Coordinates of C-alpha atoms in Angstrom, one line a residue:
Chain A
M1 CA -35.3 -27.3 -5.3
S2 CA -38.4 -25.8 -6.8
F3 CA -38.4 -22.8 -9.0
F4 CA -40.3 -20.7 -6.4
R5 CA -38.0 -21.5 -3.5
R6 CA -35.0 -20.5 -5.5
F7 CA -36.7 -17.4 -6.9
S8 CA -37.7 -16.3 -3.4
R9 CA -34.0 -16.5 -2.3
S10 CA -33.1 -13.4 -4.3
P11 CA -34.4 -10.3 -2.5
E12 CA -34.5 -8.2 -5.7
A13 CA -36.7 -10.8 -7.4
V14 CA -39.1 -10.9 -4.4
I15 CA -39.4 -7.1 -4.4
G16 CA -40.1 -7.1 -8.1
A17 CA -42.7 -9.8 -7.9
S18 CA -44.4 -8.1 -4.9
I19 CA -44.6 -4.8 -6.8
L20 CA -46.1 -6.6 -9.8
G21 CA -48.5 -8.5 -7.5
V22 CA -49.8 -5.3 -5.9
L23 CA -50.2 -3.8 -9.4
V24 CA -52.2 -6.8 -10.7
V25 CA -54.5 -6.6 -7.7
M26 CA -54.9 -2.8 -8.3
A27 CA -55.8 -3.5 -11.9
L28 CA -58.2 -6.3 -11.2
F29 CA -60.0 -4.6 -8.4
A30 CA -60.1 -1.1 -9.8
P31 CA -63.7 -1.4 -11.1
L32 CA -64.8 -2.8 -7.7
L33 CA -63.1 -0.2 -5.5
F34 CA -63.7 2.7 -7.8
P35 CA -66.9 1.9 -9.6
R36 CA -67.4 5.5 -10.8
D37 CA -66.0 6.6 -14.1
P38 CA -62.4 7.8 -13.2
L39 CA -62.9 10.6 -15.7
S40 CA -65.9 12.0 -13.8
I41 CA -65.7 14.8 -11.3
A42 CA -65.4 13.5 -7.7
G43 CA -64.8 16.6 -5.6
P44 CA -63.4 20.1 -5.5
A45 CA -60.6 20.9 -8.1
L46 CA -56.9 20.8 -7.1
L47 CA -57.4 19.2 -3.7
R48 CA -54.0 18.4 -2.2
P49 CA -53.1 14.9 -1.1
F50 CA -53.8 13.7 2.5
Q51 CA -56.4 16.5 3.1
D52 CA -59.7 14.7 2.6
W53 CA -59.7 10.9 3.4
S54 CA -62.4 10.2 0.9
L55 CA -60.0 11.5 -1.7
P56 CA -56.7 10.5 -0.2
L57 CA -54.4 11.5 -3.1
G58 CA -56.4 14.7 -3.9
T59 CA -58.0 15.8 -7.2
D60 CA -56.8 17.2 -10.4
R61 CA -57.6 20.5 -12.3
L62 CA -61.1 19.2 -13.1
G63 CA -61.8 17.7 -9.7
R64 CA -61.1 14.1 -10.7
D65 CA -60.0 11.6 -8.1
V66 CA -56.2 11.0 -8.5
L67 CA -56.3 7.6 -6.6
A68 CA -59.1 6.3 -8.8
G69 CA -57.1 7.4 -11.9
L70 CA -54.0 5.6 -10.5
F71 CA -56.0 2.3 -10.1
H72 CA -57.7 2.5 -13.5
G73 CA -54.4 3.6 -15.1
A74 CA -52.8 0.5 -13.8
R75 CA -55.2 -1.5 -15.9
T76 CA -54.3 0.3 -19.1
S77 CA -50.5 0.2 -18.4
L78 CA -50.5 -3.5 -17.7
A79 CA -52.9 -4.4 -20.5
V80 CA -51.0 -2.4 -23.1
G81 CA -47.6 -3.5 -21.8
L82 CA -48.4 -7.2 -21.9
A83 CA -50.4 -7.1 -25.1
S84 CA -47.8 -5.3 -27.1
A85 CA -44.9 -7.4 -25.7
A86 CA -46.8 -10.5 -26.6
T87 CA -47.5 -9.2 -30.1
A88 CA -43.9 -8.2 -30.6
I89 CA -42.6 -11.6 -29.4
I90 CA -45.1 -13.5 -31.7
I91 CA -44.3 -11.4 -34.8
G92 CA -40.5 -11.5 -34.0
T93 CA -40.3 -15.3 -33.4
I94 CA -42.3 -16.0 -36.6
V95 CA -40.2 -13.7 -38.7
G96 CA -37.0 -15.0 -37.1
T97 CA -37.9 -18.6 -37.5
L98 CA -38.9 -18.2 -41.1
A99 CA -35.7 -16.3 -41.9
G100 CA -33.4 -18.7 -40.1
F101 CA -35.1 -21.9 -41.3
A102 CA -35.7 -20.9 -44.9
G103 CA -32.3 -19.2 -45.5
G104 CA -31.3 -17.9 -48.9
L105 CA -33.4 -15.1 -50.4
T106 CA -36.2 -15.3 -47.9
D107 CA -33.7 -14.8 -45.1
E108 CA -32.0 -11.9 -46.9
A109 CA -35.3 -10.1 -47.6
L110 CA -36.7 -10.6 -44.0
M111 CA -33.5 -9.4 -42.4
R112 CA -33.3 -6.3 -44.6
I113 CA -36.9 -5.5 -43.5
T114 CA -35.7 -6.1 -39.9
D115 CA -32.8 -3.7 -40.5
A116 CA -35.2 -1.1 -41.9
F117 CA -37.4 -1.3 -38.8
Q118 CA -34.4 -0.9 -36.6
T119 CA -33.2 2.1 -38.5
V120 CA -36.4 4.1 -37.8
P121 CA -36.6 5.2 -34.2
G122 CA -39.3 3.0 -32.7
F123 CA -41.0 5.9 -30.8
L124 CA -41.3 8.0 -34.0
L125 CA -42.7 5.0 -35.9
A126 CA -45.3 4.5 -33.1
L127 CA -46.1 8.2 -33.1
A128 CA -46.6 8.2 -36.9
F129 CA -48.6 5.0 -36.9
V130 CA -51.0 6.2 -34.2
S131 CA -51.4 9.7 -35.7
V132 CA -52.2 8.3 -39.1
I133 CA -54.6 5.5 -38.1
G134 CA -56.1 7.2 -35.0
P135 CA -55.7 6.5 -31.3
S136 CA -57.4 3.4 -29.8
L137 CA -56.1 0.8 -27.5
F138 CA -55.6 -1.7 -30.3
V139 CA -53.8 0.7 -32.5
V140 CA -51.5 1.7 -29.7
V141 CA -50.6 -1.9 -28.9
L142 CA -49.9 -2.5 -32.6
A143 CA -47.8 0.7 -32.9
I144 CA -45.6 -0.3 -29.9
A145 CA -45.2 -3.8 -31.2
L146 CA -44.1 -2.5 -34.6
G147 CA -41.1 -0.8 -33.0
T148 CA -40.1 -3.7 -30.7
W149 CA -40.4 -7.0 -32.7
T150 CA -36.9 -6.7 -34.3
G151 CA -35.1 -7.7 -31.1
P152 CA -37.0 -11.0 -30.7
A153 CA -36.6 -11.6 -34.5
R154 CA -32.8 -11.4 -34.4
I155 CA -32.5 -13.6 -31.4
A156 CA -35.0 -16.2 -32.7
R157 CA -33.1 -16.3 -36.1
A158 CA -29.7 -16.8 -34.4
E159 CA -31.2 -19.7 -32.3
V160 CA -32.9 -21.3 -35.3
L161 CA -29.7 -21.2 -37.3
S162 CA -28.1 -23.6 -34.8
I163 CA -31.2 -25.7 -34.2
R164 CA -31.8 -26.5 -37.8
E165 CA -28.6 -28.5 -38.0
R166 CA -29.6 -30.8 -35.2
D167 CA -30.4 -34.5 -35.8
Y168 CA -34.0 -34.4 -34.8
V169 CA -34.7 -31.8 -37.5
A170 CA -33.0 -34.1 -40.0
S171 CA -35.1 -37.0 -38.9
A172 CA -38.3 -34.9 -39.2
R173 CA -37.3 -34.2 -42.8
V174 CA -36.7 -37.9 -43.4
I175 CA -40.2 -38.9 -42.2
G176 CA -41.5 -36.4 -44.7
M177 CA -42.8 -33.6 -42.6
H178 CA -43.6 -30.4 -44.4
P179 CA -40.9 -27.8 -44.0
L180 CA -43.3 -25.3 -42.5
E181 CA -44.5 -27.9 -40.0
I182 CA -40.9 -28.6 -39.0
A183 CA -40.2 -24.9 -38.7
F184 CA -43.2 -24.1 -36.5
R185 CA -43.7 -27.4 -34.5
E186 CA -40.2 -28.6 -34.0
V187 CA -37.8 -25.7 -34.3
L188 CA -39.8 -22.7 -33.0
P189 CA -40.6 -24.1 -29.6
N190 CA -37.0 -24.8 -29.0
A191 CA -35.9 -21.4 -30.1
L192 CA -38.3 -19.7 -27.7
P193 CA -36.4 -19.7 -24.3
P194 CA -33.8 -17.0 -25.2
V195 CA -36.5 -14.9 -26.7
L196 CA -38.7 -15.2 -23.6
A197 CA -35.7 -14.2 -21.4
L198 CA -35.9 -10.9 -23.2
S199 CA -39.7 -10.5 -22.4
S200 CA -39.3 -8.4 -19.2
V201 CA -37.2 -5.8 -21.1
I202 CA -39.8 -5.7 -23.8
V203 CA -42.8 -5.4 -21.4
A204 CA -40.9 -2.6 -19.6
A205 CA -40.1 -0.7 -22.8
A206 CA -43.8 -1.1 -24.0
I207 CA -45.1 0.4 -20.7
L208 CA -42.7 3.3 -21.0
T209 CA -43.6 3.9 -24.7
E210 CA -47.4 3.8 -24.0
A211 CA -46.8 6.3 -21.2
A212 CA -44.9 8.6 -23.6
L213 CA -47.5 8.3 -26.3
S214 CA -50.4 9.2 -24.0
F215 CA -48.2 12.0 -22.5
L216 CA -48.1 13.5 -26.0
G217 CA -51.9 13.0 -26.2
L218 CA -51.9 10.0 -28.5
G219 CA -53.4 7.5 -26.0
D220 CA -56.9 6.1 -26.1
P221 CA -58.9 9.2 -25.1
N222 CA -61.6 7.2 -23.4
R223 CA -59.2 5.6 -20.9
V224 CA -57.2 6.9 -18.0
T225 CA -53.5 6.4 -18.5
W226 CA -50.6 7.4 -16.2
G227 CA -49.0 9.2 -19.1
G228 CA -52.2 11.2 -19.7
M229 CA -52.4 12.0 -16.0
I230 CA -48.8 13.4 -16.1
A231 CA -49.6 15.5 -19.1
E232 CA -52.8 16.7 -17.5
G233 CA -50.8 17.7 -14.3
R234 CA -48.2 19.4 -16.4
T235 CA -50.5 22.4 -17.0
V236 CA -50.4 23.2 -13.3
L237 CA -46.9 22.0 -12.7
R238 CA -45.9 25.2 -10.8
S239 CA -48.8 25.2 -8.4
A240 CA -49.6 21.5 -8.0
P241 CA -46.6 19.4 -9.0
F242 CA -48.0 16.4 -7.1
L243 CA -50.4 15.8 -10.0
S244 CA -47.5 14.9 -12.3
I245 CA -45.3 13.4 -9.7
I246 CA -47.7 10.8 -8.3
P247 CA -48.5 8.9 -11.5
G248 CA -44.8 9.1 -12.5
I249 CA -43.8 7.3 -9.3
A250 CA -46.4 4.6 -10.1
L251 CA -44.8 4.2 -13.6
V252 CA -41.2 4.0 -12.2
L253 CA -42.2 1.4 -9.6
T254 CA -44.1 -0.7 -12.2
V255 CA -41.2 -0.7 -14.7
L256 CA -38.7 -1.4 -11.9
G257 CA -40.9 -4.3 -10.7
V258 CA -41.0 -5.8 -14.2
Y259 CA -37.2 -5.5 -14.5
L260 CA -36.5 -7.0 -11.1
A261 CA -38.9 -9.9 -11.4
G262 CA -37.8 -10.6 -15.0
E263 CA -34.1 -10.6 -14.0
G264 CA -34.9 -12.9 -11.0
A265 CA -36.8 -15.3 -13.2
V266 CA -34.1 -15.5 -15.9
E267 CA -31.4 -16.0 -13.3
T268 CA -33.4 -18.7 -11.5
T269 CA -34.0 -20.7 -14.8
A270 CA -30.4 -20.2 -15.8
V271 CA -29.2 -21.8 -12.5
R272 CA -31.6 -24.7 -13.0
R273 CA -30.4 -25.4 -16.5
G274 CA -26.8 -25.1 -15.5
R275 CA -27.2 -27.7 -12.8
S276 CA -29.2 -30.3 -14.8
Chain B
M1 CA -7.1 2.9 -43.2
R2 CA -7.7 0.5 -46.1
R3 CA -9.7 -1.7 -43.9
A4 CA -11.9 1.2 -43.0
F5 CA -12.6 2.0 -46.6
I6 CA -13.5 -1.6 -47.5
L7 CA -15.9 -1.6 -44.6
L8 CA -17.3 1.7 -45.6
R9 CA -18.0 0.6 -49.1
R10 CA -19.6 -2.6 -48.0
R11 CA -21.8 -0.9 -45.5
L12 CA -22.9 1.9 -47.9
I13 CA -24.0 -0.7 -50.5
G14 CA -25.8 -2.6 -47.7
S15 CA -27.7 0.4 -46.6
I16 CA -29.3 1.1 -50.0
P17 CA -32.0 -1.7 -49.8
V18 CA -32.7 -0.8 -46.1
L19 CA -33.3 2.8 -47.0
L20 CA -35.5 1.7 -49.9
I21 CA -37.7 -0.4 -47.6
V22 CA -38.0 2.6 -45.2
V23 CA -39.1 4.8 -48.1
I24 CA -41.7 2.3 -49.2
G25 CA -42.9 2.0 -45.6
T26 CA -43.4 5.7 -45.2
F27 CA -45.2 5.8 -48.6
L28 CA -47.6 3.1 -47.4
L29 CA -48.3 5.1 -44.2
L30 CA -48.9 8.2 -46.3
E31 CA -51.4 6.2 -48.4
A32 CA -53.1 5.0 -45.3
A33 CA -53.6 8.5 -43.9
P34 CA -57.1 9.9 -44.4
G35 CA -57.1 12.6 -47.0
D36 CA -54.3 13.6 -49.4
A37 CA -52.1 16.7 -50.0
V38 CA -55.0 18.4 -51.9
D39 CA -57.4 18.0 -49.0
A40 CA -54.8 19.5 -46.7
Y41 CA -54.2 22.4 -49.1
I42 CA -57.9 23.1 -49.7
G43 CA -58.4 22.9 -45.9
T44 CA -56.2 26.0 -45.5
T45 CA -57.2 28.0 -48.6
G46 CA -60.7 26.8 -49.6
G47 CA -61.8 26.1 -53.2
D48 CA -64.5 24.4 -55.3
A49 CA -64.7 20.9 -56.7
G50 CA -63.2 22.0 -60.0
L51 CA -60.1 23.4 -58.4
I52 CA -59.7 20.2 -56.4
E53 CA -59.9 18.1 -59.5
S54 CA -57.4 20.2 -61.4
L55 CA -55.0 20.3 -58.4
R56 CA -55.2 16.5 -58.1
Q57 CA -54.4 16.3 -61.8
S58 CA -51.5 18.7 -61.7
W59 CA -50.0 17.1 -58.6
G60 CA -50.3 13.7 -60.1
L61 CA -52.6 12.4 -57.4
D62 CA -55.0 10.9 -59.9
Q63 CA -52.3 8.4 -61.0
S64 CA -52.0 4.8 -59.9
A65 CA -50.2 4.0 -56.6
G66 CA -47.3 2.5 -58.5
T67 CA -46.8 5.6 -60.6
R68 CA -47.0 7.8 -57.4
L69 CA -44.5 5.7 -55.6
A70 CA -42.1 6.1 -58.6
A71 CA -42.7 9.9 -58.5
Y72 CA -42.2 9.9 -54.7
L73 CA -38.9 8.1 -55.1
W74 CA -37.9 10.4 -58.0
S75 CA -38.4 13.5 -55.9
L76 CA -36.6 12.0 -52.9
A77 CA -33.7 11.2 -55.1
H78 CA -33.6 15.0 -55.8
L79 CA -33.6 15.6 -52.0
D80 CA -37.2 17.0 -52.4
L81 CA -39.2 15.9 -49.4
G82 CA -42.4 17.7 -50.5
Y83 CA -44.2 20.8 -49.2
S84 CA -45.4 21.4 -45.7
V85 CA -48.9 22.9 -45.6
T86 CA -48.6 23.9 -41.9
F87 CA -45.4 25.9 -42.4
S88 CA -46.1 26.9 -46.0
R89 CA -42.5 26.0 -46.8
P90 CA -40.6 23.1 -48.4
I91 CA -40.3 20.2 -45.8
R92 CA -36.6 20.0 -46.4
D93 CA -36.0 23.6 -45.3
V94 CA -38.1 23.2 -42.1
I95 CA -36.2 20.0 -41.1
F96 CA -32.8 21.3 -41.8
E97 CA -33.6 24.4 -39.7
R98 CA -34.4 22.3 -36.7
L99 CA -31.8 19.6 -37.2
P100 CA -28.8 21.4 -35.5
N101 CA -30.7 21.8 -32.2
T102 CA -31.5 18.1 -32.1
L103 CA -28.0 17.2 -32.9
L104 CA -26.7 19.4 -30.2
L105 CA -29.1 17.9 -27.7
M106 CA -28.4 14.3 -28.7
G107 CA -24.6 14.8 -28.9
S108 CA -24.4 16.4 -25.4
A109 CA -26.7 13.8 -23.9
T110 CA -24.7 11.0 -25.5
A111 CA -21.4 12.4 -24.2
L112 CA -22.9 12.7 -20.7
S113 CA -24.4 9.2 -20.6
F114 CA -21.3 7.6 -22.2
G115 CA -18.7 9.5 -20.1
L116 CA -20.5 9.2 -16.7
G117 CA -21.9 5.8 -17.5
S118 CA -18.6 4.2 -18.4
A119 CA -16.8 5.9 -15.4
L120 CA -19.4 4.6 -12.9
G121 CA -19.3 1.3 -14.7
I122 CA -15.5 1.1 -14.0
V123 CA -16.2 1.9 -10.3
A124 CA -18.8 -0.9 -10.2
G125 CA -16.7 -3.4 -12.1
A126 CA -13.5 -2.8 -10.3
R127 CA -14.7 -5.0 -7.5
P128 CA -17.6 -7.2 -8.7
G129 CA -19.9 -8.2 -5.9
S130 CA -18.9 -5.5 -3.6
F131 CA -21.3 -3.2 -1.8
R132 CA -20.5 -0.3 -4.2
D133 CA -21.1 -2.6 -7.2
R134 CA -24.5 -3.8 -5.9
F135 CA -25.6 -0.2 -5.0
L136 CA -24.6 1.1 -8.5
S137 CA -26.2 -1.8 -10.3
I138 CA -29.6 -1.5 -8.5
G139 CA -29.4 2.3 -8.7
S140 CA -28.8 2.2 -12.5
L141 CA -31.7 -0.2 -12.9
A142 CA -34.0 2.2 -11.0
L143 CA -32.8 5.0 -13.3
Y144 CA -33.5 2.9 -16.4
A145 CA -37.1 2.5 -15.2
V146 CA -37.7 6.3 -15.1
P147 CA -39.6 7.7 -18.1
G148 CA -37.6 10.5 -19.6
F149 CA -40.4 13.0 -19.9
W150 CA -41.3 12.5 -16.3
L151 CA -37.7 13.0 -15.2
G152 CA -37.7 16.2 -17.3
L153 CA -40.8 17.5 -15.4
V154 CA -39.3 16.6 -12.0
L155 CA -36.1 18.4 -12.9
T156 CA -38.1 21.4 -14.0
V157 CA -39.9 21.4 -10.6
I158 CA -36.7 21.2 -8.7
F159 CA -34.2 23.3 -10.7
S160 CA -36.4 25.7 -12.5
V161 CA -39.5 26.3 -10.3
Q162 CA -38.0 25.9 -6.8
L163 CA -34.3 26.8 -7.2
R164 CA -34.6 28.9 -10.3
W165 CA -31.2 27.8 -11.5
F166 CA -32.1 27.0 -15.1
P167 CA -34.8 28.2 -17.5
S168 CA -37.6 25.7 -18.1
S169 CA -38.1 25.9 -21.8
G170 CA -36.7 27.1 -25.2
I171 CA -33.1 26.9 -26.5
E172 CA -32.0 30.5 -25.9
T173 CA -33.4 33.7 -24.5
I174 CA -35.6 35.2 -27.2
A175 CA -34.4 38.5 -28.7
S176 CA -31.7 38.9 -26.1
G177 CA -29.2 40.0 -28.8
K178 CA -26.5 37.9 -27.2
T179 CA -23.5 37.0 -29.4
G180 CA -20.4 34.9 -29.2
F181 CA -19.5 33.5 -25.8
A182 CA -22.5 35.0 -24.0
R183 CA -24.8 33.3 -26.5
T184 CA -23.1 29.9 -26.1
L185 CA -23.5 30.2 -22.3
D186 CA -27.1 31.1 -22.7
I187 CA -27.8 28.1 -24.9
A188 CA -25.8 25.8 -22.5
Q189 CA -28.0 27.0 -19.6
H190 CA -31.2 26.3 -21.6
L191 CA -30.0 22.9 -22.6
A192 CA -28.7 21.8 -19.2
L193 CA -32.0 20.3 -18.0
P194 CA -33.0 18.5 -21.3
V195 CA -29.5 17.1 -21.7
A196 CA -29.6 15.8 -18.1
A197 CA -33.1 14.3 -18.5
L198 CA -32.1 12.5 -21.8
G199 CA -28.6 11.5 -20.8
V200 CA -29.1 10.3 -17.3
I201 CA -31.5 7.5 -18.4
Y202 CA -29.1 6.1 -21.0
L203 CA -26.3 6.4 -18.5
A204 CA -27.7 3.3 -16.8
L205 CA -27.3 1.3 -20.0
Y206 CA -23.6 2.1 -20.4
L207 CA -23.0 1.5 -16.8
R208 CA -24.5 -2.0 -17.0
I209 CA -22.7 -3.0 -20.2
M210 CA -19.3 -1.7 -18.8
R211 CA -19.8 -3.6 -15.6
A212 CA -20.8 -6.8 -17.3
G213 CA -17.9 -6.5 -19.7
M214 CA -15.4 -6.0 -16.9
A215 CA -16.8 -8.9 -15.0
E216 CA -16.0 -11.0 -18.1
V217 CA -12.5 -9.6 -18.6
W218 CA -11.5 -10.2 -14.9
R219 CA -11.6 -14.0 -15.7
M220 CA -9.1 -13.7 -18.6
D221 CA -5.6 -15.1 -18.4
F222 CA -3.9 -11.8 -19.2
V223 CA -5.4 -10.2 -16.1
L224 CA -3.8 -13.0 -14.0
A225 CA -0.5 -12.4 -15.8
A226 CA -0.7 -8.7 -15.0
R227 CA -1.4 -9.5 -11.4
A228 CA 1.5 -12.0 -11.3
K229 CA 3.7 -9.2 -12.7
G230 CA 2.9 -7.3 -9.5
L231 CA 1.1 -4.4 -11.2
S232 CA -0.9 -2.2 -8.9
R233 CA -4.7 -2.9 -8.7
R234 CA -5.4 0.6 -10.1
R235 CA -3.3 0.0 -13.1
I236 CA -4.8 -3.4 -13.8
V237 CA -8.4 -2.0 -13.5
L238 CA -7.8 1.0 -15.7
R239 CA -5.2 -0.2 -18.3
H240 CA -6.1 -3.8 -18.7
V241 CA -9.6 -4.6 -17.6
A242 CA -11.6 -1.4 -18.3
R243 CA -9.8 -0.8 -21.6
N244 CA -10.8 -4.2 -23.0
A245 CA -14.4 -3.9 -21.7
L246 CA -14.8 -0.5 -23.5
L247 CA -15.3 -1.9 -27.0
P248 CA -18.9 -3.2 -26.6
L249 CA -19.8 0.3 -25.4
V250 CA -18.7 1.8 -28.7
T251 CA -21.0 -0.6 -30.6
M252 CA -23.8 0.4 -28.2
L253 CA -23.2 4.0 -29.1
G254 CA -24.5 3.4 -32.7
L255 CA -27.3 1.0 -31.6
Q256 CA -28.6 3.5 -29.1
S257 CA -28.8 6.4 -31.6
A258 CA -32.3 5.4 -32.8
A259 CA -33.6 5.1 -29.3
M260 CA -32.0 8.5 -28.4
L261 CA -33.7 10.1 -31.4
G262 CA -37.0 8.7 -30.2
G263 CA -36.4 9.8 -26.7
S264 CA -35.6 13.4 -27.8
V265 CA -39.0 13.7 -29.4
V266 CA -40.6 13.6 -25.9
I267 CA -37.8 15.6 -24.2
E268 CA -38.0 18.4 -26.8
S269 CA -41.7 18.6 -26.3
V270 CA -41.3 18.8 -22.5
F271 CA -38.7 21.6 -22.7
S272 CA -40.0 23.2 -25.9
V273 CA -36.6 22.8 -27.6
P274 CA -37.2 23.7 -31.2
G275 CA -35.7 20.6 -32.7
L276 CA -36.7 17.7 -34.9
G277 CA -38.6 15.9 -32.1
R278 CA -40.7 18.9 -31.3
L279 CA -41.3 19.3 -35.0
A280 CA -42.6 15.7 -35.1
Q281 CA -45.0 16.5 -32.4
E282 CA -46.2 19.7 -34.2
A283 CA -46.6 17.6 -37.3
V284 CA -48.8 15.1 -35.4
S285 CA -51.0 17.8 -33.8
S286 CA -51.5 19.6 -37.1
R287 CA -52.0 16.4 -39.0
D288 CA -49.2 17.2 -41.4
T289 CA -48.4 13.6 -42.4
P290 CA -45.9 14.4 -45.2
L291 CA -43.8 16.4 -42.8
L292 CA -43.9 13.6 -40.2
L293 CA -42.8 11.1 -42.7
G294 CA -40.1 13.4 -43.9
I295 CA -38.8 13.6 -40.3
I296 CA -38.8 9.8 -40.1
L297 CA -36.8 9.5 -43.3
V298 CA -34.2 12.1 -42.2
C299 CA -34.0 10.2 -38.8
A300 CA -33.5 6.9 -40.6
V301 CA -30.7 8.4 -42.7
M302 CA -29.1 9.9 -39.6
V303 CA -29.2 6.5 -37.8
I304 CA -27.5 4.8 -40.7
V305 CA -24.8 7.5 -40.9
I306 CA -24.2 7.4 -37.1
N307 CA -23.9 3.6 -37.2
L308 CA -21.5 3.9 -40.2
V309 CA -19.3 6.3 -38.3
V310 CA -19.3 4.1 -35.2
D311 CA -18.4 1.1 -37.2
I312 CA -15.4 2.9 -38.8
F313 CA -14.3 4.1 -35.4
Y314 CA -14.6 0.6 -34.1
A315 CA -12.5 -0.8 -37.0
V316 CA -9.8 1.8 -36.2
L317 CA -9.9 0.9 -32.5
D318 CA -9.9 -2.9 -33.0
P319 CA -7.4 -4.2 -35.6
R320 CA -9.2 -7.5 -35.8
V321 CA -12.3 -6.0 -37.4
G322 CA -12.3 -6.3 -41.2
A323 CA -8.8 -7.8 -41.3
S324 CA -10.1 -11.0 -43.0
E325 CA -11.7 -9.0 -45.8
E326 CA -8.5 -7.2 -46.5
A327 CA -6.7 -10.5 -47.0
A328 CA -9.5 -11.8 -49.2

């Protein structure tokens, strides 16, 4: 049975994948559907949702279109979530592979550095990093990755420790391959699956961290972010709570979609491996 | 007890290089920050180029990076975290003033998430695959997807703005003059919402680990033996299955402490709780980098200590841990 047919059998996985699909469409078509700058004024201030059909979700304190913000915010959330998860997984697998394959002092040093990063609360580290270097999309991605690469590193190392004893690694040594080439061309690709199984959790955590950073005013100031919208709405929380609640619901649905789709994909591949 | 001491000694020695790496990391971040302590000081008081030069000299900022790192380490060894320009006080004093509030918030939130999470985990794991189990599993996943700061705002809207049950910010009523029990009650009322916002999210984590652990234990032979002995289902679930699935949760308690501290930064900002997290946000907005890095260092030490305590507790609970080292 194909991957997709088995994947589509699990209702949770289908729901998760549909949410992500809608989100990707929102992110891709945001500039087409809402060509105006989402940070520009679109109508009267503090318009409630479902009053004016040209501004279906209403406007914020400065009269900016909430729906346009939601669409453009999806771009930022997805881009930052995917980019920082990818960065974290790349750094983590490289460090984990090096530590596991080299062993000895290199392993000891790299793992102590991993310990140190795990000791510092990831969110505080991201906060400090962004506030020292200055908020831009690239810095935010790097800051989130700094706090999340340790998980992939530990898993990759554990996997490499068992892989490096296999026969094909020994034969690669015998034919005179360079150790670094063995580590990155033979060992690393085989250590990747368990790390990738973790990717949905990492993406979800990255999206939540980005939202929290922009909620505290440390996001890229030139972009709409859901966290920033929630913070903006917070100033009028008593009179117009919908301004904070709507982008929050979008956040919850996104993260839930990532979890559900990720869990479905991991279960589907696990079943396939178990059968073959 | 001897096992615990051996473990303690080994872990304490192991945490020294880790702490050293954290310190070097914070020093590098401090170096990367634009401007130095003199710039920050002059920014508040003003002064001419001559004063700047002499201040740099007397504070040792004209030395090489290596010398300054050594000086930084030396002052840290004396528990001197430096001077906060924003508060015009030593950083150590500012941090220790805020620390109890954060510990109270974190402790209560941990108790809530651990207690309720493991209890619901037992309910879900008692009959794996049942409707109750599926409902709780999906519900916990949905909870885990909720950003803490947003949950805090929603709770504020419901319980503070609409129902007026709890105050929306602060840690106690200012200048109320309350003492003793009345003051405790006042603080509890102020902390109810932040503790709920922080605790409910991590509850999902404990629920899921408990449930997964119980599903594992159900397959073990001793459960079959207990069943064959004719023990009631309730007794099997509570005394045999849940008890053995509880251990991984204890480990999680230590591992989650760093995430909890990170989460409390945002929650304290939402509810204006004067704790370490709120202090971190204040340090960011006033660009007080030495203060921010001091907070990071204190948090790192706290995480190490919490993990140490959890490990010892674990060793006391599980006689297998560290037994081989004692023999060696």
